[in-house]
PDB file of C-alpha atoms and ligand atoms in Angstrom:
ATOM      1  CA  MET G   1      14.057   6.943 -15.088  1.00 94.00           C
ATOM      2  CA  LEU G   2      11.523   9.688 -14.265  1.00 98.00           C
ATOM      3  CA  VAL G   3       8.380   9.242 -16.368  1.00 98.00           C
ATOM      4  CA  ASN G   4       4.709  10.116 -16.107  1.00 98.00           C
ATOM      5  CA  ALA G   5       2.437   7.382 -14.801  1.00 98.00           C
ATOM      6  CA  THR G   6       0.266   6.903 -17.898  1.00 98.00           C
ATOM      7  CA  GLU G   7       2.069   4.077 -19.672  1.00 98.00           C
ATOM      8  CA  MET G   8       3.009   2.155 -16.526  1.00 98.00           C
ATOM      9  CA  LEU G   9      -0.636   2.112 -15.410  1.00 98.00           C
ATOM     10  CA  LYS G  10      -2.022   1.210 -18.846  1.00 98.00           C
ATOM     11  CA  LYS G  11       0.386  -1.727 -18.905  1.00 98.00           C
ATOM     12  CA  ALA G  12      -0.553  -2.730 -15.345  1.00 98.00           C
ATOM     13  CA  LYS G  13      -4.245  -2.653 -16.180  1.00 98.00           C
ATOM     14  CA  ALA G  14      -3.743  -4.644 -19.381  1.00 97.00           C
ATOM     15  CA  GLU G  15      -1.606  -7.273 -17.645  1.00 98.00           C
ATOM     16  CA  GLY G  16      -3.658  -7.530 -14.426  1.00 98.00           C
ATOM     17  CA  TYR G  17      -1.430  -6.137 -11.689  1.00 98.00           C
ATOM     18  CA  ALA G  18      -1.151  -2.831  -9.819  1.00 98.00           C
ATOM     19  CA  VAL G  19       1.691  -0.340  -9.367  1.00 99.00           C
ATOM     20  CA  GLY G  20       2.253   0.848  -5.803  1.00 98.00           C
ATOM     21  CA  GLN G  21       2.253   4.513  -4.897  1.00 99.00           C
ATOM     22  CA  PHE G  22       4.398   4.895  -1.795  1.00 98.00           C
ATOM     23  CA  ASN G  23       4.236   8.269  -0.071  1.00 98.00           C
ATOM     24  CA  ILE G  24       7.584   9.842   0.791  1.00 98.00           C
ATOM     25  CA  ASN G  25       8.486  12.084   3.720  1.00 98.00           C
ATOM     26  CA  ASN G  26      12.215  12.657   3.582  1.00 98.00           C
ATOM     27  CA  LEU G  27      15.488  11.466   2.070  1.00 98.00           C
ATOM     28  CA  GLU G  28      15.468   8.071   3.836  1.00 98.00           C
ATOM     29  CA  TRP G  29      11.928   7.325   2.633  1.00 98.00           C
ATOM     30  CA  THR G  30      12.714   8.274  -0.949  1.00 98.00           C
ATOM     31  CA  LYS G  31      15.935   6.268  -1.045  1.00 98.00           C
ATOM     32  CA  ALA G  32      14.238   3.217   0.501  1.00 99.00           C
ATOM     33  CA  VAL G  33      11.400   3.217  -2.043  1.00 99.00           C
ATOM     34  CA  LEU G  34      13.659   3.818  -5.052  1.00 99.00           C
ATOM     35  CA  LEU G  35      16.177   1.124  -4.087  1.00 99.00           C
ATOM     36  CA  THR G  36      13.442  -1.416  -3.442  1.00 99.00           C
ATOM     37  CA  ALA G  37      11.790  -0.699  -6.789  1.00 99.00           C
ATOM     38  CA  GLU G  38      15.117  -1.218  -8.531  1.00 98.00           C
ATOM     39  CA  GLU G  39      15.819  -4.454  -6.609  1.00 98.00           C
ATOM     40  CA  CYS G  40      12.327  -5.751  -7.433  1.00 98.00           C
ATOM     41  CA  LYS G  41      12.511  -4.530 -11.050  1.00 98.00           C
ATOM     42  CA  SER G  42       9.168  -2.872 -10.428  1.00 98.00           C
ATOM     43  CA  PRO G  43       7.718   0.395 -11.706  1.00 98.00           C
ATOM     44  CA  VAL G  44       6.901   2.736  -8.827  1.00 99.00           C
ATOM     45  CA  ILE G  45       5.093   5.966  -8.015  1.00 99.00           C
ATOM     46  CA  LEU G  46       6.441   8.303  -5.338  1.00 99.00           C
ATOM     47  CA  GLY G  47       3.490  10.065  -3.707  1.00 98.00           C
ATOM     48  CA  VAL G  48       3.910  13.510  -2.146  1.00 98.00           C
ATOM     49  CA  SER G  49       1.048  14.976  -0.126  1.00 98.00           C
ATOM     50  CA  GLU G  50       0.842  18.746   0.200  1.00 98.00           C
ATOM     51  CA  GLY G  51       1.805  18.388   3.865  1.00 98.00           C
ATOM     52  CA  ALA G  52       4.859  16.272   3.051  1.00 98.00           C
ATOM     53  CA  GLY G  53       5.841  18.685   0.276  1.00 98.00           C
ATOM     54  CA  LYS G  54       5.753  21.558   2.763  1.00 98.00           C
ATOM     55  CA  TYR G  55       7.702  19.509   5.322  1.00 98.00           C
ATOM     56  CA  MET G  56      10.443  18.838   2.772  1.00 98.00           C
ATOM     57  CA  THR G  57      10.631  22.652   2.244  1.00 98.00           C
ATOM     58  CA  GLY G  58       8.688  22.753  -1.018  1.00 98.00           C
ATOM     59  CA  TYR G  59       7.983  20.927  -4.273  1.00 98.00           C
ATOM     60  CA  LYS G  60      11.117  22.212  -5.981  1.00 98.00           C
ATOM     61  CA  THR G  61      13.289  20.606  -3.296  1.00 98.00           C
ATOM     62  CA  VAL G  62      11.389  17.342  -3.689  1.00 98.00           C
ATOM     63  CA  ALA G  63      11.654  17.309  -7.498  1.00 98.00           C
ATOM     64  CA  ALA G  64      15.372  18.146  -7.399  1.00 98.00           C
ATOM     65  CA  MET G  65      16.048  15.457  -4.772  1.00 98.00           C
ATOM     66  CA  VAL G  66      14.130  12.766  -6.630  1.00 99.00           C
ATOM     67  CA  LYS G  67      15.715  13.552 -10.003  1.00 98.00           C
ATOM     68  CA  ALA G  68      19.221  13.600  -8.535  1.00 98.00           C
ATOM     69  CA  MET G  69      18.634  10.409  -6.557  1.00 98.00           C
ATOM     70  CA  ILE G  70      17.400   8.540  -9.634  1.00 98.00           C
ATOM     71  CA  GLU G  71      20.629   9.526 -11.363  1.00 98.00           C
ATOM     72  CA  GLU G  72      23.051   8.961  -8.474  1.00 98.00           C
ATOM     73  CA  LEU G  73      21.530   5.585  -7.528  1.00 98.00           C
ATOM     74  CA  ASN G  74      21.326   4.461 -11.183  1.00 98.00           C
ATOM     75  CA  ILE G  75      17.608   3.738 -10.944  1.00 98.00           C
ATOM     76  CA  THR G  76      16.549   2.236 -14.267  1.00 98.00           C
ATOM     77  CA  VAL G  77      12.937   1.243 -13.482  1.00 98.00           C
ATOM     78  CA  PRO G  78      10.131   3.694 -14.377  1.00 98.00           C
ATOM     79  CA  VAL G  79       9.522   6.171 -11.529  1.00 99.00           C
ATOM     80  CA  ALA G  80       6.703   8.721 -11.445  1.00 99.00           C
ATOM     81  CA  LEU G  81       6.806  11.676  -9.040  1.00 99.00           C
ATOM     82  CA  HIS G  82       3.173  12.323  -8.196  1.00 98.00           C
ATOM     83  CA  LEU G  83       1.308  14.920  -6.138  1.00 98.00           C
ATOM     84  CA  ASP G  84      -1.133  13.158  -3.778  1.00 98.00           C
ATOM     85  CA  HIS G  85      -4.557  14.764  -3.082  1.00 97.00           C
ATOM     86  CA  GLY G  86      -3.516  18.050  -4.607  1.00 98.00           C
ATOM     87  CA  SER G  87      -5.492  21.253  -4.447  1.00 98.00           C
ATOM     88  CA  TYR G  88      -5.901  23.282  -7.645  1.00 98.00           C
ATOM     89  CA  GLU G  89      -3.063  25.636  -6.577  1.00 98.00           C
ATOM     90  CA  GLY G  90      -0.876  22.762  -5.362  1.00 98.00           C
ATOM     91  CA  ALA G  91      -1.271  20.964  -8.687  1.00 98.00           C
ATOM     92  CA  LYS G  92      -0.139  24.049 -10.584  1.00 98.00           C
ATOM     93  CA  LYS G  93       2.880  24.434  -8.290  1.00 98.00           C
ATOM     94  CA  CYS G  94       3.917  20.803  -8.856  1.00 98.00           C
ATOM     95  CA  ILE G  95       3.559  21.202 -12.612  1.00 98.00           C
ATOM     96  CA  ASP G  96       5.943  24.183 -12.385  1.00 98.00           C
ATOM     97  CA  ALA G  97       8.317  22.359 -10.027  1.00 98.00           C
ATOM     98  CA  GLY G  98       8.901  19.446 -12.418  1.00 98.00           C
ATOM     99  CA  PHE G  99       6.656  16.673 -11.056  1.00 98.00           C
ATOM    100  CA  SER G 100       5.850  14.061 -13.712  1.00 98.00           C
ATOM    101  CA  SER G 101       2.326  13.390 -12.448  1.00 98.00           C
ATOM    102  CA  ILE G 102      -0.352  15.144 -10.400  1.00 98.00           C
ATOM    103  CA  MET G 103      -3.523  14.277  -8.570  1.00 98.00           C
ATOM    104  CA  PHE G 104      -6.183  16.942  -8.422  1.00 98.00           C
ATOM    105  CA  ASP G 105      -8.610  16.060  -5.665  1.00 96.00           C
ATOM    106  CA  GLY G 106     -11.740  18.038  -6.432  1.00 95.00           C
ATOM    107  CA  SER G 107     -13.975  15.494  -4.713  1.00 93.00           C
ATOM    108  CA  HIS G 108     -15.145  17.998  -2.067  1.00 92.00           C
ATOM    109  CA  TYR G 109     -16.477  20.384  -4.763  1.00 95.00           C
ATOM    110  CA  PRO G 110     -19.892  20.042  -6.419  1.00 94.00           C
ATOM    111  CA  ILE G 111     -19.415  17.768  -9.450  1.00 94.00           C
ATOM    112  CA  GLU G 112     -19.686  20.679 -11.962  1.00 95.00           C
ATOM    113  CA  GLU G 113     -16.801  22.471 -10.265  1.00 96.00           C
ATOM    114  CA  ASN G 114     -14.764  19.260  -9.982  1.00 96.00           C
ATOM    115  CA  VAL G 115     -15.304  18.775 -13.740  1.00 97.00           C
ATOM    116  CA  ALA G 116     -14.337  22.367 -14.641  1.00 97.00           C
ATOM    117  CA  LYS G 117     -11.167  22.441 -12.533  1.00 98.00           C
ATOM    118  CA  THR G 118     -10.075  18.924 -13.524  1.00 98.00           C
ATOM    119  CA  LYS G 119     -10.582  19.798 -17.217  1.00 98.00           C
ATOM    120  CA  GLU G 120      -8.413  22.879 -16.939  1.00 98.00           C
ATOM    121  CA  LEU G 121      -5.611  21.005 -15.168  1.00 98.00           C
ATOM    122  CA  VAL G 122      -5.745  18.117 -17.666  1.00 98.00           C
ATOM    123  CA  GLU G 123      -5.163  20.559 -20.543  1.00 98.00           C
ATOM    124  CA  LEU G 124      -2.257  22.233 -18.768  1.00 98.00           C
ATOM    125  CA  ALA G 125      -0.631  19.016 -17.521  1.00 98.00           C
ATOM    126  CA  HIS G 126      -1.004  17.152 -20.806  1.00 98.00           C
ATOM    127  CA  SER G 127       0.555  20.016 -22.767  1.00 98.00           C
ATOM    128  CA  LEU G 128       3.685  19.252 -20.696  1.00 98.00           C
ATOM    129  CA  GLY G 129       3.476  15.438 -20.768  1.00 98.00           C
ATOM    130  CA  ILE G 130       2.355  15.197 -17.122  1.00 98.00           C
ATOM    131  CA  SER G 131      -0.236  12.581 -16.121  1.00 98.00           C
ATOM    132  CA  VAL G 132      -3.370  13.414 -14.127  1.00 98.00           C
ATOM    133  CA  GLU G 133      -5.352  11.541 -11.471  1.00 98.00           C
ATOM    134  CA  ALA G 134      -8.766  12.861 -10.422  1.00 98.00           C
ATOM    135  CA  GLU G 135     -11.125  11.835  -7.626  1.00 95.00           C
ATOM    136  CA  VAL G 136     -14.824  11.153  -7.289  1.00 95.00           C
ATOM    137  CA  GLY G 137     -16.529  10.177  -4.038  1.00 91.00           C
ATOM    138  CA  SER G 138     -14.109  10.447  -1.155  1.00 86.00           C
ATOM    139  CA  ILE G 139     -11.603   8.459   0.873  1.00 85.00           C
ATOM    140  CA  GLY G 140     -12.659   8.213   4.501  1.00 85.00           C
ATOM    141  CA  GLY G 141     -10.451   9.303   7.375  1.00 84.00           C
ATOM    142  CA  GLU G 142      -7.704  11.897   7.324  1.00 83.00           C
ATOM    143  CA  GLU G 143      -4.348  12.218   5.599  1.00 85.00           C
ATOM    144  CA  ASP G 144      -2.147  15.269   6.130  1.00 83.00           C
ATOM    145  CA  GLY G 145      -5.140  17.487   6.773  1.00 81.00           C
ATOM    146  CA  VAL G 146      -7.227  16.106   3.861  1.00 82.00           C
ATOM    147  CA  VAL G 147     -10.396  14.807   5.506  1.00 81.00           C
ATOM    148  CA  GLY G 148     -13.003  12.682   3.726  1.00 82.00           C
ATOM    149  CA  LYS G 149     -16.386  11.309   4.786  1.00 80.00           C
ATOM    150  CA  GLY G 150     -15.897   8.199   2.679  1.00 84.00           C
ATOM    151  CA  GLU G 151     -18.785   8.717   0.236  1.00 90.00           C
ATOM    152  CA  VAL G 152     -18.958   5.905  -2.302  1.00 93.00           C
ATOM    153  CA  ALA G 153     -18.435   7.297  -5.800  1.00 94.00           C
ATOM    154  CA  ASP G 154     -21.338   7.544  -8.221  1.00 95.00           C
ATOM    155  CA  ALA G 155     -20.564   5.674 -11.465  1.00 96.00           C
ATOM    156  CA  ASN G 156     -22.139   8.365 -13.688  1.00 96.00           C
ATOM    157  CA  GLU G 157     -20.015  11.069 -12.056  1.00 96.00           C
ATOM    158  CA  CYS G 158     -16.954   8.859 -12.533  1.00 97.00           C
ATOM    159  CA  LYS G 159     -17.775   8.689 -16.233  1.00 97.00           C
ATOM    160  CA  MET G 160     -18.108  12.489 -16.431  1.00 96.00           C
ATOM    161  CA  ILE G 161     -14.622  12.910 -14.962  1.00 97.00           C
ATOM    162  CA  ALA G 162     -13.085  10.011 -16.924  1.00 97.00           C
ATOM    163  CA  ASP G 163     -14.387  11.535 -20.159  1.00 97.00           C
ATOM    164  CA  LEU G 164     -12.240  14.634 -19.535  1.00 97.00           C
ATOM    165  CA  GLY G 165      -9.195  12.656 -20.656  1.00 97.00           C
ATOM    166  CA  ILE G 166      -7.664  12.075 -17.220  1.00 98.00           C
ATOM    167  CA  ASP G 167      -5.127   9.239 -17.027  1.00 98.00           C
ATOM    168  CA  PHE G 168      -6.374   7.405 -13.920  1.00 98.00           C
ATOM    169  CA  LEU G 169      -9.254   7.760 -11.502  1.00 98.00           C
ATOM    170  CA  ALA G 170      -9.511   7.492  -7.721  1.00 97.00           C
ATOM    171  CA  ALA G 171     -13.019   6.506  -6.706  1.00 95.00           C
ATOM    172  CA  GLY G 172     -14.218   6.154  -3.134  1.00 95.00           C
ATOM    173  CA  ILE G 173     -15.405   2.558  -2.575  1.00 96.00           C
ATOM    174  CA  GLY G 174     -15.425   2.401   1.217  1.00 94.00           C
ATOM    175  CA  ASN G 175     -11.640   2.749   1.504  1.00 95.00           C
ATOM    176  CA  ILE G 176     -10.118   4.800   4.330  1.00 94.00           C
ATOM    177  CA  HIS G 177      -6.788   6.553   4.903  1.00 94.00           C
ATOM    178  CA  GLY G 178      -4.887   5.302   7.951  1.00 95.00           C
ATOM    179  CA  LYS G 179      -5.704   2.190   9.969  1.00 93.00           C
ATOM    180  CA  TYR G 180      -9.039   0.483   9.281  1.00 94.00           C
ATOM    181  CA  PRO G 181     -11.412   0.342  12.271  1.00 93.00           C
ATOM    182  CA  ALA G 182     -12.334  -3.102  13.637  1.00 92.00           C
ATOM    183  CA  ASN G 183     -15.917  -2.684  12.365  1.00 91.00           C
ATOM    184  CA  TRP G 184     -14.898  -1.760   8.788  1.00 93.00           C
ATOM    185  CA  GLN G 185     -17.351  -3.159   6.236  1.00 91.00           C
ATOM    186  CA  GLY G 186     -14.706  -3.871   3.563  1.00 95.00           C
ATOM    187  CA  LEU G 187     -14.457  -2.542   0.022  1.00 96.00           C
ATOM    188  CA  ASP G 188     -17.652  -2.020  -1.949  1.00 96.00           C
ATOM    189  CA  PHE G 189     -17.037  -4.305  -4.930  1.00 97.00           C
ATOM    190  CA  GLU G 190     -20.482  -3.683  -6.425  1.00 97.00           C
ATOM    191  CA  ALA G 191     -19.659   0.008  -6.662  1.00 96.00           C
ATOM    192  CA  LEU G 192     -16.212  -0.809  -8.074  1.00 97.00           C
ATOM    193  CA  GLU G 193     -17.734  -3.003 -10.764  1.00 97.00           C
ATOM    194  CA  ALA G 194     -20.239  -0.287 -11.733  1.00 97.00           C
ATOM    195  CA  ILE G 195     -17.397   2.267 -11.916  1.00 97.00           C
ATOM    196  CA  LYS G 196     -15.276  -0.103 -14.002  1.00 97.00           C
ATOM    197  CA  ASN G 197     -18.150  -0.622 -16.448  1.00 97.00           C
ATOM    198  CA  ALA G 198     -18.950   3.098 -16.646  1.00 98.00           C
ATOM    199  CA  THR G 199     -15.345   4.167 -17.242  1.00 97.00           C
ATOM    200  CA  GLU G 200     -14.329   1.358 -19.641  1.00 89.00           C
ATOM    201  CA  GLY G 201     -10.525   1.195 -19.978  1.00 90.00           C
ATOM    202  CA  MET G 202      -9.670   3.704 -17.232  1.00 97.00           C
ATOM    203  CA  PRO G 203      -7.017   2.498 -14.736  1.00 98.00           C
ATOM    204  CA  LEU G 204      -8.588   2.863 -11.277  1.00 98.00           C
ATOM    205  CA  VAL G 205      -6.776   3.906  -8.113  1.00 98.00           C
ATOM    206  CA  LEU G 206      -7.267   2.356  -4.689  1.00 98.00           C
ATOM    207  CA  HIS G 207      -6.307   4.796  -1.936  1.00 97.00           C
ATOM    208  CA  GLY G 208      -5.953   3.745   1.699  1.00 96.00           C
ATOM    209  CA  GLY G 209      -3.871   0.670   0.813  1.00 97.00           C
ATOM    210  CA  THR G 210      -2.694   0.169   4.405  1.00 97.00           C
ATOM    211  CA  GLY G 211      -4.262  -2.853   6.035  1.00 95.00           C
ATOM    212  CA  ILE G 212      -6.515  -4.019   3.171  1.00 97.00           C
ATOM    213  CA  PRO G 213      -6.498  -7.855   3.254  1.00 96.00           C
ATOM    214  CA  ALA G 214      -4.718  -9.618   0.360  1.00 97.00           C
ATOM    215  CA  ASP G 215      -7.884 -11.209  -1.044  1.00 97.00           C
ATOM    216  CA  MET G 216      -9.595  -7.800  -1.323  1.00 98.00           C
ATOM    217  CA  ILE G 217      -6.494  -6.338  -3.005  1.00 98.00           C
ATOM    218  CA  GLN G 218      -6.546  -9.143  -5.564  1.00 98.00           C
ATOM    219  CA  LYS G 219     -10.261  -8.784  -6.223  1.00 98.00           C
ATOM    220  CA  ALA G 220      -9.863  -5.009  -6.644  1.00 98.00           C
ATOM    221  CA  ILE G 221      -7.075  -5.574  -9.197  1.00 98.00           C
ATOM    222  CA  SER G 222      -9.305  -8.012 -11.087  1.00 98.00           C
ATOM    223  CA  LEU G 223     -11.942  -5.227 -11.252  1.00 97.00           C
ATOM    224  CA  GLY G 224      -9.672  -2.631 -12.845  1.00 97.00           C
ATOM    225  CA  VAL G 225      -7.534  -1.229 -10.026  1.00 98.00           C
ATOM    226  CA  ALA G 226      -4.053  -0.540 -11.456  1.00 98.00           C
ATOM    227  CA  LYS G 227      -2.595   1.763  -8.774  1.00 98.00           C
ATOM    228  CA  ILE G 228      -2.656   1.224  -5.009  1.00 98.00           C
ATOM    229  CA  ASN G 229      -1.576   3.919  -2.546  1.00 98.00           C
ATOM    230  CA  VAL G 230       0.306   3.016   0.618  1.00 98.00           C
ATOM    231  CA  ASN G 231       1.379   5.559   3.205  1.00 98.00           C
ATOM    232  CA  THR G 232       0.549   4.695   6.821  1.00 98.00           C
ATOM    233  CA  GLU G 233       1.982   1.159   6.611  1.00 98.00           C
ATOM    234  CA  CYS G 234       5.494   2.447   5.881  1.00 98.00           C
ATOM    235  CA  GLN G 235       5.141   4.929   8.745  1.00 98.00           C
ATOM    236  CA  LEU G 236       4.137   2.135  11.134  1.00 98.00           C
ATOM    237  CA  SER G 237       7.052  -0.070  10.007  1.00 98.00           C
ATOM    238  CA  PHE G 238       9.522   2.806  10.356  1.00 98.00           C
ATOM    239  CA  ALA G 239       8.231   3.741  13.810  1.00 98.00           C
ATOM    240  CA  ALA G 240       8.248   0.147  15.119  1.00 98.00           C
ATOM    241  CA  ALA G 241      11.823  -0.513  13.960  1.00 98.00           C
ATOM    242  CA  THR G 242      13.067   2.788  15.378  1.00 98.00           C
ATOM    243  CA  ARG G 243      11.325   2.121  18.689  1.00 98.00           C
ATOM    244  CA  GLU G 244      12.929  -1.327  18.900  1.00 98.00           C
ATOM    245  CA  TYR G 245      16.401   0.146  18.284  1.00 98.00           C
ATOM    246  CA  ILE G 246      15.998   2.786  20.980  1.00 98.00           C
ATOM    247  CA  GLU G 247      14.285   0.503  23.501  1.00 98.00           C
ATOM    248  CA  ALA G 248      17.174  -1.946  23.115  1.00 98.00           C
ATOM    249  CA  GLY G 249      19.467   0.959  24.087  1.00 98.00           C
ATOM    250  CA  LYS G 250      21.366   0.712  20.788  1.00 98.00           C
ATOM    251  CA  ASP G 251      21.505   4.471  20.427  1.00 98.00           C
ATOM    252  CA  GLN G 252      23.666   4.490  23.542  1.00 98.00           C
ATOM    253  CA  GLN G 253      26.095   1.812  22.425  1.00 98.00           C
ATOM    254  CA  GLY G 254      29.201   3.082  20.631  1.00 98.00           C
ATOM    255  CA  LYS G 255      28.131   5.695  18.117  1.00 98.00           C
ATOM    256  CA  GLY G 256      24.608   4.315  17.907  1.00 98.00           C
ATOM    257  CA  TYR G 257      23.308   7.874  18.120  1.00 98.00           C
ATOM    258  CA  ASP G 258      24.776   8.647  14.671  1.00 98.00           C
ATOM    259  CA  PRO G 259      21.697   9.475  12.554  1.00 98.00           C
ATOM    260  CA  ARG G 260      22.936   7.159   9.828  1.00 98.00           C
ATOM    261  CA  LYS G 261      22.797   4.310  12.363  1.00 98.00           C
ATOM    262  CA  LEU G 262      19.718   5.494  14.240  1.00 98.00           C
ATOM    263  CA  LEU G 263      17.605   5.747  11.097  1.00 98.00           C
ATOM    264  CA  LEU G 264      18.897   2.547   9.495  1.00 98.00           C
ATOM    265  CA  PRO G 265      16.446   0.042  11.068  1.00 98.00           C
ATOM    266  CA  GLY G 266      13.511   2.247  10.037  1.00 98.00           C
ATOM    267  CA  PHE G 267      14.930   2.545   6.531  1.00 98.00           C
ATOM    268  CA  GLU G 268      15.298  -1.245   6.264  1.00 98.00           C
ATOM    269  CA  ALA G 269      11.749  -1.665   7.604  1.00 98.00           C
ATOM    270  CA  ILE G 270      10.325   0.622   4.901  1.00 99.00           C
ATOM    271  CA  LYS G 271      12.195  -1.405   2.280  1.00 99.00           C
ATOM    272  CA  ALA G 272      10.693  -4.650   3.598  1.00 98.00           C
ATOM    273  CA  THR G 273       7.168  -3.201   3.582  1.00 98.00           C
ATOM    274  CA  VAL G 274       7.537  -1.837   0.050  1.00 98.00           C
ATOM    275  CA  LYS G 275       8.869  -5.194  -1.203  1.00 98.00           C
ATOM    276  CA  GLU G 276       5.991  -7.070   0.434  1.00 98.00           C
ATOM    277  CA  LYS G 277       3.467  -4.722  -1.233  1.00 98.00           C
ATOM    278  CA  MET G 278       5.123  -4.974  -4.649  1.00 98.00           C
ATOM    279  CA  GLU G 279       4.899  -8.762  -4.401  1.00 98.00           C
ATOM    280  CA  LEU G 280       1.241  -8.577  -3.336  1.00 98.00           C
ATOM    281  CA  PHE G 281       0.344  -6.106  -6.099  1.00 98.00           C
ATOM    282  CA  GLY G 282       2.111  -8.245  -8.731  1.00 98.00           C
ATOM    283  CA  SER G 283       4.430  -5.497 -10.035  1.00 98.00           C
ATOM    284  CA  VAL G 284       7.735  -7.365  -9.419  1.00 98.00           C
ATOM    285  CA  ASN G 285       9.702  -7.903 -12.650  1.00 98.00           C
ATOM    286  CA  LYS G 286       7.246  -5.728 -14.601  1.00 98.00           C
ATOM    287  CA  ALA G 287       9.616  -2.804 -15.180  1.00 97.00           C
TER     288      ALA G 287
HETATM  289  P1  13P L 301      -2.845   4.806   3.717  1.00 55.63           P
HETATM  290  O1  13P L 301      -2.126   5.807   4.550  1.00 55.63           O
HETATM  291  O2  13P L 301      -4.075   4.310   4.371  1.00 55.63           O
HETATM  292  O3  13P L 301      -1.945   3.723   3.251  1.00 55.63           O
HETATM  293  O4  13P L 301      -3.370   5.598   2.423  1.00 55.63           O
HETATM  294  C1  13P L 301      -2.458   6.107   1.500  1.00 55.63           C
HETATM  295  C2  13P L 301      -3.140   6.919   0.468  1.00 55.63           C
HETATM  296  O5  13P L 301      -4.224   6.622   0.035  1.00 55.63           O
HETATM  297  C3  13P L 301      -2.439   8.091  -0.055  1.00 55.63           C
HETATM  298  O6  13P L 301      -3.283   8.929  -0.779  1.00 55.63           O
END
């Protein structure tokens, strides 16, 4: 069932768990995430970065594929199709293409401009029943060309953006896209607590979910995080399983080169990673 992400995240916040956003790259990725969500009876958010949208030939292709797959696979759990780190133009395109949720990442603009652009997109998206995520501070590292310095979000600025009527807020709290460096200082829970207090009931979003230790995930959820984004971890699982298959020479045995066989271990590996995350985030049996 394709829905916006508002209700699923309100429920998650009220009941003390988080819904996973898993970024998709192609048909195998999408199918793996949807089937796992259904098996786990978990709500789920499919994240699409602008780079991944372009790779899949455009947002219309993605929206059509996701809608058809939900129907053909009989997916009954709530699924949101969400633009990840969208630009102003990208957000408008996804609204037109039939996404059920968008993120506008105006964190690199001065706060006044972030406020003005977010406000405009909230009005447009909400008139069509589409949910909106905004960002304050920034996520360190790089994802599909979106680079952040990792500034910790200012609680007052978070309140300014939350007051625009957005549905959920991504705030930089020392989190990083991609693998965490060995000398990573961990999440800034003081900042998270200040943001939680300043934004009252707002569901908060933790980006850079790959490699954050379980105890930090649980503490973040207890401080208002209701959505956790995972991208790199599925890529690493897919790559490792594919490498193992090829290094074992299985692509050269029988018809092991058949793409449906060649991509199967990676597909299964994504499913296992998604299941593990849904269990850790507490969203199993919450659909
Ligand atoms: P990771 O790639 O670090 O899991 O981050 C995902 C993310 O935050 C998507 O916006």
